[in-house]
Amino acid sequence: MSMTTETLKANLKEPAIFCCRRRKGTVISAADLEDPSLFDDMAEAGLLTLSGDALTVEEALGATLLADCEALTPILPSMVEGARKTEKEKAERPAPAEAGEPGGAPSAKGASGMMHIEIKSLEGLSLDLPWPGLFPPAAVPVNAPAAVPAVAPAAVQGEDKTLRTLTKKYFQAADVVIGEKTSFENGVLTLDRGLLEKAVQADPLVKEIKMDVIKPAGRHIYTDTIMDVCPIAAKVSGTLGEGVTHVMEGAVFMLTGVDEDGTQVHEFGSSEGYLDEKMAFGNPGCADGNDIIIRVETIIQRHTGMERRGPLAAHKCEDVIIQAARDVLKTANQAPLRDEICRDVKKYGRPRVVLVKEIMGQGAMHDNILCPNEPCGVTGGQKNVDLGNVPVMLSPNEVLDGGIHALTCIGPSTKEMTRHYFREPLVQALAADEELNLLGVVFVGSPQVNDEKTFVSERLGAWMEALGAEGAIVTTEGFGNNHIDFISHIGQIGKRGIPVVGVSFCAYQGQLVVGNQYADAMIELNKDQKGFENEVAGCSEICSKDALRAVQMLKNKMMGVEIKPAPKKWSQQVVDGNNLLLGL
């Protein structure tokens, strides 16, 4: 398939290969050259052998073919006359860098406000020059569209402005027991067994509920599929995102569920099995290595496991028990282990960026609860499906204060559970970055119907434009249908001239189900050794290294640093190489 004009511009440095048989005397144009995006497939199928001596596309354009030539033949200098560069010049050209995950390019520097230059021909000479802005207005991202260029606002230097402050006070849970009265004294959380009777009354769809305590040494125990991991956090003063929140450290709730027929609630990828084998302990959404797990097992009405109401009922019942723990945590009489101060800060003079989190919104069992009354709670929250899946903006503090309760029941390894949002690595990384001004976190649902997908995606683009965003990272959990929205979000942002980076699980499959010209910077989340979606809860969710790679890639793209195309299939070597570049 020959190249279009747009394809040609993006592939000038690629090898020049004839797409069809060409006659002597042909003056080479884009119509004569094969699309480089097909090279890997052709090479894998044995149809094409790339040659290191081949001219590049930009060298071959306008040259005249000296003899008839068959399709899929690399164009060598000896085959044409009038090539733009000689073979000698080609040999002197530096060897290209290995293809890798986008982001393997040089890192942006400038946090100090100075540009550092070293000239190797003058030994010992180094200069430190004032650099007025890390991202000069003239910087243009690679492949940025010309149709609607981003309007970079005038950088106004000034003191940062703290919009709101959240203090998280952490209290250690040394032990958890089930007893006669709920209390939290001397580091021991006691849960009243009578809470079960109260909890099961929260929703008639829950037919039975059980609770037990799993210590770190006792995790080789069978579990039904893991619906959620939820921290124990209680609002002491203020509203979500500000004031004081107490957090219990060392203990988390884990919700499981089956229906009356014994069918796992999350049958679309179940993590049932031995607990020590079915959770990626230590990942953001999971229990940590030393956590005590309070397991709440639910049995819901038959045939409701694949509907919204079934899983929601299980979460509502669990929330009754967690609320009792929250209430005693609020009045903890012991000294906190530590305080964590979270600030929503307006950073003047820094590029305005937005984190977009695509969440499930396809009905059935796929939705989330936004902005509950208590951190990570259920009561008082709004479901994104009921809101029409339209984009909803939360501040970074609101997210880190439990503004999201996850109901999602997608594949276990990629789904983001409630604890994930409570300590979301990308929110933390972007909020802490002194070179970027994080405007907020947009949550946008993934509807079932294509028309609705288009609608919410266009609304997201309008939001980004109105915000004057100068960069964005888009993430999604799961794999497959939701990638239609995911890539549309990237397109809606990209076509407005806003540099955008995608973060997703693709792994062995290597590619999204759809794509567009703006999806040229992607972060792979796979952690499975063979590159597959597995049944280990939280295995391939966003972790801190992924977040730092994504932030660096966004900076690179905003600076106009070239991002090399990734291999078509997942390669851990590429991820490791980029982590090495960043010192991770």
Coordinates of C-alpha atoms in Angstrom, one line a residue:
M1 CA 0.0 0.0 0.0
S2 CA 1.6 3.3 -1.1
M3 CA 1.9 6.2 1.3
T4 CA -0.3 9.1 1.5
T5 CA 1.1 12.6 1.8
E6 CA 0.5 12.6 5.5
T7 CA 2.1 9.2 5.9
L8 CA 5.1 10.5 3.9
K9 CA 5.7 13.4 6.1
A10 CA 5.8 11.2 9.2
N11 CA 8.2 8.6 7.7
L12 CA 10.9 10.6 5.9
K13 CA 13.6 8.8 7.8
E14 CA 12.3 5.3 7.2
P15 CA 13.8 2.9 4.5
A16 CA 12.4 3.5 1.0
I17 CA 10.7 0.3 -0.3
F18 CA 8.8 0.0 -3.6
C19 CA 5.2 -0.9 -3.0
C20 CA 4.6 -2.3 -6.5
R21 CA 6.6 -3.2 -9.6
R22 CA 8.1 -0.1 -11.2
R23 CA 9.6 0.5 -14.6
K24 CA 12.9 2.0 -15.5
G25 CA 12.7 5.8 -15.6
T26 CA 10.2 6.1 -12.8
V27 CA 10.7 9.3 -10.9
I28 CA 10.1 8.2 -7.3
S29 CA 7.2 9.7 -5.4
A30 CA 5.1 8.8 -2.4
A31 CA 2.8 6.8 -4.6
D32 CA 5.7 4.4 -5.4
L33 CA 6.7 3.7 -1.8
E34 CA 5.4 1.2 0.7
D35 CA 3.8 2.4 4.0
P36 CA 6.5 1.7 6.7
S37 CA 3.9 0.9 9.3
L38 CA 3.5 -2.4 7.4
F39 CA 7.1 -3.4 7.4
D40 CA 7.0 -5.5 10.5
D41 CA 4.1 -7.6 9.4
M42 CA 5.7 -8.1 6.0
A43 CA 9.0 -9.0 7.4
E44 CA 7.4 -11.4 9.8
A45 CA 5.5 -13.0 6.9
G46 CA 8.7 -13.3 4.9
L47 CA 7.6 -10.9 2.3
L48 CA 10.2 -8.3 3.0
T49 CA 13.8 -8.2 4.0
L50 CA 15.0 -4.8 5.1
S51 CA 18.5 -3.7 4.0
G52 CA 20.7 -1.4 6.0
D53 CA 22.0 0.1 2.8
A54 CA 18.6 1.2 1.6
L55 CA 18.0 4.9 0.9
T56 CA 15.6 6.6 3.3
V57 CA 12.3 7.9 2.0
E58 CA 13.6 11.5 1.9
E59 CA 16.7 10.5 0.0
A60 CA 14.8 8.5 -2.6
L61 CA 12.1 11.0 -3.4
G62 CA 12.7 12.6 -6.8
A63 CA 15.4 10.1 -7.8
T64 CA 15.0 8.2 -11.1
L65 CA 15.0 4.5 -11.3
L66 CA 17.7 3.0 -13.6
A67 CA 16.1 -0.4 -14.2
D68 CA 12.8 -2.2 -13.7
C69 CA 12.3 -3.2 -10.1
E70 CA 9.9 -5.6 -8.3
A71 CA 7.6 -4.8 -5.4
L72 CA 8.9 -4.8 -1.8
T73 CA 12.4 -4.1 -2.9
P74 CA 14.5 -1.8 -0.8
I75 CA 15.9 1.1 -3.0
L76 CA 19.7 1.0 -3.0
P77 CA 21.8 4.0 -4.1
S78 CA 23.0 2.0 -7.1
M79 CA 19.5 1.5 -8.4
V80 CA 18.8 5.2 -8.9
E81 CA 20.3 8.4 -10.0
G82 CA 19.5 11.8 -8.5
A83 CA 19.2 10.6 -4.9
R84 CA 19.4 13.4 -2.4
K85 CA 22.4 12.0 -0.5
T86 CA 25.3 9.8 -1.6
E87 CA 26.1 6.5 -0.1
K88 CA 29.2 8.0 1.5
E89 CA 27.0 10.6 3.2
K90 CA 24.7 7.8 4.3
A91 CA 27.5 5.8 5.8
E92 CA 28.6 8.9 7.8
R93 CA 25.2 9.3 9.3
P94 CA 25.1 8.3 13.0
A95 CA 23.5 4.9 13.6
P96 CA 19.8 5.1 14.5
A97 CA 18.8 4.4 18.0
E98 CA 17.1 1.1 18.7
A99 CA 13.4 1.2 18.4
G100 CA 11.8 1.3 21.8
E101 CA 8.9 2.3 23.9
P102 CA 8.2 5.9 23.2
G103 CA 10.0 8.0 25.8
G104 CA 13.5 6.7 25.2
A105 CA 14.5 10.1 24.0
P106 CA 16.6 12.5 26.0
S107 CA 15.0 13.9 29.1
A108 CA 13.9 17.4 29.5
K109 CA 15.8 19.4 32.0
G110 CA 15.4 22.8 33.4
A111 CA 13.9 22.6 36.9
S112 CA 16.6 24.9 38.1
G113 CA 15.7 27.5 35.5
M114 CA 19.2 27.2 33.9
M115 CA 20.3 25.6 30.7
H116 CA 23.5 23.7 31.0
I117 CA 25.8 23.4 27.9
E118 CA 29.0 21.4 27.5
I119 CA 31.3 21.7 24.5
K120 CA 33.5 18.6 24.2
S121 CA 36.1 20.2 21.9
L122 CA 37.0 22.6 24.7
E123 CA 37.9 20.5 27.6
G124 CA 36.6 21.6 30.9
L125 CA 34.4 24.3 29.5
S126 CA 30.9 24.4 30.8
L127 CA 28.4 27.2 30.8
D128 CA 25.3 27.8 32.8
L129 CA 23.0 30.2 31.0
P130 CA 19.6 31.6 32.1
W131 CA 16.7 29.7 30.7
P132 CA 13.6 31.8 31.0
G133 CA 11.1 29.0 30.7
L134 CA 11.4 25.3 30.5
F135 CA 8.9 25.2 27.7
P136 CA 9.4 28.1 25.4
P137 CA 6.3 29.3 23.5
A138 CA 8.0 28.3 20.2
A139 CA 8.2 24.6 21.2
V140 CA 6.1 22.5 18.9
P141 CA 5.3 18.8 19.7
V142 CA 6.3 16.2 17.2
N143 CA 3.4 15.4 14.8
A144 CA 1.3 18.1 16.4
P145 CA -1.5 19.0 14.0
A146 CA -1.3 22.3 12.2
A147 CA -5.1 22.8 12.1
V148 CA -5.7 24.0 15.6
P149 CA -2.4 25.0 17.2
A150 CA -2.3 25.2 21.0
V151 CA -2.2 28.7 22.3
A152 CA 0.5 28.9 24.9
P153 CA -0.5 31.5 27.5
A154 CA 2.0 34.0 28.5
A155 CA 4.1 32.6 31.3
V156 CA 3.6 34.7 34.4
Q157 CA 6.2 34.0 37.0
G158 CA 5.0 34.3 40.5
E159 CA 4.7 32.5 43.8
D160 CA 2.8 29.2 43.8
K161 CA -0.7 29.5 45.3
T162 CA -1.9 26.7 47.5
L163 CA -5.6 26.2 46.8
R164 CA -6.4 23.7 49.5
T165 CA -4.5 21.4 52.0
L166 CA -5.3 17.9 53.0
T167 CA -3.7 16.3 56.0
K168 CA -3.7 12.5 56.2
K169 CA -2.9 11.2 59.6
Y170 CA -1.9 7.5 59.6
F171 CA -2.7 5.3 62.6
Q172 CA -1.1 1.8 62.9
A173 CA -3.4 -1.2 63.2
A174 CA -1.3 -3.7 65.1
D175 CA -4.1 -6.3 65.1
V176 CA -7.6 -6.9 63.9
V177 CA -10.1 -9.1 65.8
I178 CA -13.8 -9.9 65.6
G179 CA -15.5 -9.3 68.9
E180 CA -18.6 -7.9 70.6
K181 CA -18.1 -4.2 70.1
T182 CA -16.4 -2.2 67.4
S183 CA -13.5 -0.2 68.8
F184 CA -9.9 0.9 68.0
E185 CA -7.8 0.9 71.1
N186 CA -4.1 0.5 71.6
G187 CA -3.7 -0.3 67.9
V188 CA -6.2 -3.1 67.9
L189 CA -9.3 -2.8 65.7
T190 CA -12.1 -4.8 67.0
L191 CA -15.1 -5.4 64.7
D192 CA -18.5 -6.2 66.2
R193 CA -19.7 -9.5 64.6
G194 CA -23.2 -8.1 64.9
L195 CA -22.3 -5.8 62.0
L196 CA -22.9 -8.6 59.7
E197 CA -26.6 -8.7 60.5
K198 CA -26.8 -4.9 60.0
A199 CA -24.8 -5.1 56.8
V200 CA -26.9 -7.7 55.0
Q201 CA -30.0 -5.6 55.5
A202 CA -28.4 -2.8 53.4
D203 CA -29.6 -4.4 50.2
P204 CA -32.0 -7.3 49.7
L205 CA -29.9 -8.6 46.8
V206 CA -27.2 -9.8 49.3
K207 CA -28.4 -13.1 50.7
E208 CA -25.5 -13.9 52.9
I209 CA -22.4 -12.1 54.2
K210 CA -19.4 -13.4 56.1
M211 CA -16.3 -11.8 57.5
D212 CA -12.9 -13.1 58.7
V213 CA -9.4 -11.7 59.3
I214 CA -6.5 -12.9 57.3
K215 CA -3.0 -12.3 58.7
P216 CA 0.0 -12.0 56.4
A217 CA 1.2 -15.5 57.4
G218 CA -2.2 -17.1 56.6
R219 CA -2.7 -16.0 53.0
H220 CA -2.5 -19.4 51.5
I221 CA -6.3 -19.6 51.8
Y222 CA -8.9 -20.0 49.1
T223 CA -10.8 -16.9 48.1
D224 CA -13.6 -16.1 45.7
T225 CA -12.8 -13.5 43.1
I226 CA -11.5 -10.3 44.5
M227 CA -14.0 -7.5 43.8
D228 CA -12.2 -4.7 45.6
V229 CA -9.5 -3.7 48.1
C230 CA -10.6 -0.7 50.1
P231 CA -8.6 1.3 52.7
I232 CA -10.0 2.4 56.0
A233 CA -10.1 6.1 55.9
A234 CA -12.4 8.5 57.8
K235 CA -13.1 12.2 57.3
V236 CA -12.4 14.1 60.6
S237 CA -12.8 17.6 59.4
G238 CA -13.5 19.4 56.1
T239 CA -14.8 17.8 52.9
L240 CA -13.0 15.5 50.5
G241 CA -9.7 16.9 49.4
E242 CA -9.2 19.3 52.3
G243 CA -9.1 19.2 56.1
V244 CA -8.1 16.1 58.0
T245 CA -8.5 12.5 57.2
H246 CA -7.5 9.6 59.4
V247 CA -6.1 6.5 57.7
M248 CA -5.6 3.1 59.2
E249 CA -2.3 1.6 58.2
G250 CA -1.7 -2.1 58.3
A251 CA -5.3 -3.2 57.7
V252 CA -7.5 -3.1 54.6
F253 CA -10.9 -4.6 53.6
M254 CA -11.2 -7.0 50.7
L255 CA -14.6 -7.8 49.1
T256 CA -15.4 -11.0 47.4
G257 CA -18.6 -12.3 45.9
V258 CA -20.5 -15.2 44.3
D259 CA -24.1 -15.5 43.4
E260 CA -26.5 -18.1 44.9
D261 CA -25.4 -20.6 42.3
G262 CA -21.8 -20.2 43.2
T263 CA -20.9 -18.2 40.0
Q264 CA -18.1 -15.7 40.6
V265 CA -19.5 -12.2 40.5
H266 CA -16.6 -11.0 38.3
E267 CA -16.8 -13.9 35.9
F268 CA -15.3 -11.8 33.2
G269 CA -11.8 -12.7 34.5
S270 CA -11.9 -14.2 37.9
S271 CA -9.2 -14.1 40.6
E272 CA -10.6 -16.9 42.6
G273 CA -8.0 -19.3 44.0
Y274 CA -5.4 -19.1 46.7
L275 CA -5.1 -15.6 47.9
D276 CA -1.3 -15.6 48.1
E277 CA -1.3 -16.4 44.4
K278 CA -4.1 -14.1 43.3
M279 CA -3.0 -10.7 44.4
A280 CA 0.0 -8.5 43.4
F281 CA 0.8 -7.6 47.0
G282 CA 2.4 -4.2 47.3
N283 CA 1.0 -2.7 44.1
P284 CA -1.0 0.5 44.7
G285 CA -4.4 -1.0 44.5
C286 CA -3.6 -4.1 46.5
A287 CA -2.8 -5.1 50.1
D288 CA 0.8 -4.5 51.1
G289 CA 3.0 -7.3 52.3
N290 CA 2.3 -6.8 56.0
D291 CA -1.3 -5.8 55.8
I292 CA -4.0 -7.6 57.7
I293 CA -6.8 -8.3 55.4
I294 CA -10.4 -8.1 56.6
R295 CA -12.3 -10.2 54.1
V296 CA -16.0 -9.6 53.5
E297 CA -17.5 -12.5 51.5
T298 CA -20.9 -11.9 49.9
I299 CA -23.5 -14.1 48.3
I300 CA -25.8 -12.2 46.0
Q301 CA -29.0 -13.1 44.3
R302 CA -28.6 -15.5 41.4
H303 CA -28.1 -14.1 37.9
T304 CA -27.3 -10.6 39.2
G305 CA -23.6 -10.9 39.1
M306 CA -23.4 -9.5 35.7
E307 CA -25.7 -6.6 36.4
R308 CA -25.0 -3.3 38.0
R309 CA -27.3 -3.9 41.0
G310 CA -25.7 -7.2 42.1
P311 CA -22.1 -6.0 42.6
L312 CA -23.3 -2.6 43.9
A313 CA -25.3 -4.4 46.5
A314 CA -22.2 -6.2 47.7
H315 CA -20.3 -3.0 48.0
K316 CA -23.1 -1.3 49.9
C317 CA -23.2 -4.0 52.4
E318 CA -19.4 -4.0 52.9
D319 CA -19.6 -0.2 53.3
V320 CA -21.8 -0.6 56.4
I321 CA -19.0 -2.6 58.1
I322 CA -16.3 -0.2 57.0
Q323 CA -18.2 2.7 58.2
A324 CA -18.2 1.3 61.7
A325 CA -14.4 1.1 61.5
R326 CA -14.3 4.6 60.2
D327 CA -16.3 5.9 63.1
V328 CA -13.9 4.5 65.7
L329 CA -10.9 5.6 63.6
K330 CA -12.1 9.2 63.8
T331 CA -11.7 9.3 67.5
A332 CA -8.4 7.4 67.7
N333 CA -6.7 8.1 71.0
Q334 CA -3.2 7.1 70.0
A335 CA -0.5 9.1 68.4
P336 CA -0.4 9.0 64.6
L337 CA 2.5 7.2 62.9
R338 CA 2.9 10.1 60.6
D339 CA 1.2 13.0 58.8
E340 CA 1.1 13.3 55.0
I341 CA 0.4 16.7 53.7
C342 CA -1.3 16.9 50.3
R343 CA -1.7 20.3 48.6
D344 CA -3.6 21.4 45.5
V345 CA -1.2 24.0 44.2
K346 CA -1.5 26.4 41.3
K347 CA 2.0 26.7 39.9
Y348 CA 2.3 29.9 37.9
G349 CA 4.5 30.0 34.9
R350 CA 4.5 26.2 34.4
P351 CA 2.7 24.3 31.6
R352 CA -0.9 23.4 32.5
V353 CA -1.5 19.7 32.3
V354 CA -4.5 17.4 32.9
L355 CA -4.7 13.8 33.9
V356 CA -7.6 12.0 32.2
K357 CA -8.7 8.7 33.8
E358 CA -11.0 6.7 31.7
I359 CA -13.2 4.5 33.9
M360 CA -15.7 1.8 33.0
G361 CA -19.2 3.0 32.2
Q362 CA -20.8 0.3 30.2
G363 CA -23.6 -0.6 32.6
A364 CA -23.9 -4.2 33.7
M365 CA -21.2 -4.3 36.4
H366 CA -19.0 -1.6 35.0
D367 CA -19.2 1.7 36.8
N368 CA -17.7 3.7 39.7
I369 CA -18.9 5.9 42.5
L370 CA -17.6 9.5 42.5
C371 CA -17.3 11.8 45.5
P372 CA -18.9 9.8 48.3
N373 CA -19.5 11.3 51.8
E374 CA -16.6 9.4 53.3
P375 CA -13.2 8.7 51.8
C376 CA -13.5 5.6 49.5
G377 CA -17.1 5.1 50.6
V378 CA -20.3 4.4 48.8
T379 CA -23.0 6.4 50.5
G380 CA -23.6 9.8 49.0
G381 CA -21.6 9.2 45.9
Q382 CA -22.7 9.6 42.3
K383 CA -22.3 6.8 39.7
N384 CA -20.7 7.8 36.5
V385 CA -23.1 5.7 34.4
D386 CA -26.0 7.7 35.9
L387 CA -24.2 10.9 35.0
G388 CA -24.1 9.8 31.4
N389 CA -20.4 9.1 31.6
V390 CA -19.6 12.7 30.8
P391 CA -16.2 14.0 32.1
V392 CA -16.1 15.0 35.7
M393 CA -13.2 17.0 37.1
L394 CA -11.8 16.2 40.6
S395 CA -8.8 18.0 42.1
P396 CA -5.7 15.9 42.8
N397 CA -6.5 16.1 46.5
E398 CA -10.0 14.9 46.1
V399 CA -8.7 11.8 44.2
L400 CA -6.1 11.1 46.9
D401 CA -8.7 11.6 49.6
G402 CA -10.8 8.7 48.4
G403 CA -13.0 10.5 45.8
I404 CA -13.5 7.3 43.9
H405 CA -15.0 4.0 45.0
A406 CA -14.3 1.3 42.3
L407 CA -17.1 -1.0 41.3
T408 CA -15.4 -2.1 38.2
C409 CA -15.4 -5.8 37.5
I410 CA -13.1 -6.0 34.5
G411 CA -10.1 -8.4 34.2
P412 CA -8.4 -8.7 37.6
S413 CA -4.9 -7.7 36.6
T414 CA -5.6 -4.4 35.0
K415 CA -8.6 -3.1 37.0
E416 CA -8.0 -0.3 39.4
M417 CA -9.5 -1.0 42.8
T418 CA -10.5 1.6 45.3
R419 CA -7.2 1.6 47.1
H420 CA -5.5 2.3 43.8
Y421 CA -7.2 5.7 43.5
F422 CA -6.5 6.5 47.1
R423 CA -2.7 6.4 46.3
E424 CA -2.8 6.8 42.5
P425 CA 0.8 7.0 41.3
L426 CA 0.1 9.3 38.4
V427 CA -1.7 11.8 40.5
Q428 CA 1.0 11.8 43.0
A429 CA 3.8 12.1 40.4
L430 CA 2.1 15.0 38.5
A431 CA 1.1 16.8 41.6
A432 CA 4.7 16.6 43.0
D433 CA 6.3 17.7 39.7
E434 CA 7.7 21.2 40.1
E435 CA 7.9 21.7 36.3
L436 CA 4.2 21.1 35.6
N437 CA 1.0 22.7 36.8
L438 CA -1.5 20.0 37.3
L439 CA -5.0 21.5 36.7
G440 CA -7.0 18.5 37.8
V441 CA -8.0 14.9 37.1
V442 CA -10.8 14.3 34.7
F443 CA -12.8 11.1 35.1
V444 CA -14.7 10.0 31.9
G445 CA -16.7 6.9 31.6
S446 CA -16.6 4.4 28.7
P447 CA -20.2 3.9 27.5
Q448 CA -21.4 0.8 25.7
V449 CA -22.8 2.5 22.6
N450 CA -20.5 4.0 20.0
D451 CA -22.6 7.2 19.7
E452 CA -22.3 7.8 23.4
K453 CA -18.6 7.1 23.3
T454 CA -18.2 9.8 20.6
F455 CA -20.3 12.2 22.6
V456 CA -18.4 11.9 25.9
S457 CA -15.1 12.0 24.0
E458 CA -16.0 15.2 22.2
R459 CA -17.1 16.7 25.5
L460 CA -13.7 15.8 26.9
G461 CA -12.0 17.5 24.0
A462 CA -14.1 20.6 24.6
W463 CA -13.1 20.6 28.3
M464 CA -9.4 20.4 27.5
E465 CA -9.7 23.3 25.1
A466 CA -11.6 25.4 27.5
L467 CA -9.1 24.7 30.2
G468 CA -6.2 25.8 28.0
A469 CA -4.4 22.6 28.7
E470 CA -0.9 22.4 27.3
G471 CA -0.4 18.7 27.9
A472 CA -2.4 15.6 28.9
I473 CA -2.0 12.0 30.0
V474 CA -4.9 9.6 29.3
T475 CA -5.2 6.3 31.1
T476 CA -7.6 3.4 30.9
E477 CA -8.0 0.2 32.7
G478 CA -9.0 -3.0 31.1
F479 CA -8.6 -4.0 27.4
G480 CA -10.6 -4.1 24.3
N481 CA -13.9 -2.2 23.9
N482 CA -12.8 0.6 26.2
H483 CA -9.8 1.2 23.9
I484 CA -12.3 2.7 21.4
D485 CA -13.0 5.5 23.8
F486 CA -9.4 5.7 24.9
I487 CA -8.1 6.3 21.4
S488 CA -10.9 8.7 20.7
H489 CA -10.0 10.7 23.8
I490 CA -6.4 10.9 22.6
G491 CA -7.7 12.1 19.2
Q492 CA -9.9 14.7 20.6
I493 CA -7.1 16.1 22.7
G494 CA -4.5 15.8 20.0
K495 CA -6.4 17.4 17.2
R496 CA -6.6 20.5 19.4
G497 CA -2.8 20.7 19.3
I498 CA -2.4 19.5 22.8
P499 CA 0.5 17.0 23.3
V500 CA -1.0 13.8 24.8
V501 CA 0.4 10.6 26.1
G502 CA -1.5 7.4 26.5
V503 CA -1.1 4.8 29.4
S504 CA -2.7 1.4 29.0
F505 CA -2.2 -2.3 29.0
C506 CA -1.6 -3.8 25.5
A507 CA 1.1 -6.3 26.2
Y508 CA 1.3 -9.4 23.9
Q509 CA -1.4 -8.1 21.6
G510 CA 0.8 -5.1 21.1
Q511 CA -1.7 -2.8 19.6
L512 CA -4.9 -1.2 20.4
V513 CA -8.1 -2.3 18.6
V514 CA -8.1 1.1 16.9
G515 CA -5.6 4.0 16.5
N516 CA -5.0 7.4 15.2
Q517 CA -2.2 9.8 14.3
Y518 CA -2.1 11.3 17.8
A519 CA -1.5 8.0 19.6
D520 CA 2.3 8.2 19.1
A521 CA 3.3 8.2 22.7
M522 CA 2.2 5.2 24.8
I523 CA 3.2 3.7 28.1
E524 CA 2.8 0.0 28.5
L525 CA 1.5 -1.3 31.8
N526 CA 2.0 -5.0 31.4
K527 CA 3.7 -6.8 34.3
D528 CA 2.9 -10.4 33.2
Q529 CA 6.0 -12.3 32.2
K530 CA 4.4 -13.7 29.1
G531 CA 2.6 -10.5 28.3
F532 CA -1.0 -11.6 28.9
E533 CA -3.9 -10.4 31.0
N534 CA -3.7 -12.8 33.9
E535 CA -6.0 -13.4 36.9
V536 CA -3.8 -11.8 39.5
A537 CA -5.6 -8.8 41.0
G538 CA -3.7 -5.6 40.4
C539 CA -0.8 -7.2 38.6
S540 CA -0.7 -4.8 35.6
E541 CA -2.1 -1.6 37.1
I542 CA -0.3 1.7 37.0
C543 CA 2.7 1.6 39.4
S544 CA 5.2 4.4 40.3
K545 CA 7.7 3.6 37.6
D546 CA 5.0 3.6 35.0
A547 CA 3.8 7.0 36.3
L548 CA 7.3 8.5 36.1
R549 CA 7.8 7.2 32.6
A550 CA 4.5 8.7 31.5
V551 CA 5.4 12.1 33.1
Q552 CA 8.8 12.2 31.4
M553 CA 7.3 11.2 28.1
L554 CA 4.7 14.0 28.3
K555 CA 7.5 16.5 29.0
N556 CA 9.5 15.1 26.0
K557 CA 6.5 15.5 23.7
M558 CA 5.7 19.0 25.0
M559 CA 9.3 19.9 24.3
G560 CA 9.2 18.5 20.7
V561 CA 11.6 15.7 21.4
E562 CA 11.3 13.0 18.9
I563 CA 9.5 9.9 20.2
K564 CA 10.5 6.8 18.4
P565 CA 7.8 4.2 17.4
A566 CA 7.6 1.2 19.7
P567 CA 7.8 -2.4 18.6
K568 CA 4.5 -3.8 17.6
K569 CA 4.6 -6.3 20.4
W570 CA 5.4 -5.8 24.1
S571 CA 9.0 -6.1 25.1
Q572 CA 10.1 -5.9 28.6
Q573 CA 13.6 -4.9 27.4
V574 CA 12.1 -1.6 26.1
V575 CA 10.4 -0.9 29.4
D576 CA 13.6 -1.7 31.3
G577 CA 15.7 0.4 28.9
N578 CA 13.5 3.5 29.5
N579 CA 13.4 2.9 33.2
L580 CA 17.2 2.8 33.1
L581 CA 17.3 6.1 31.2
L582 CA 15.3 7.6 34.0
G583 CA 17.3 6.0 36.8
L584 CA 14.4 3.9 38.0

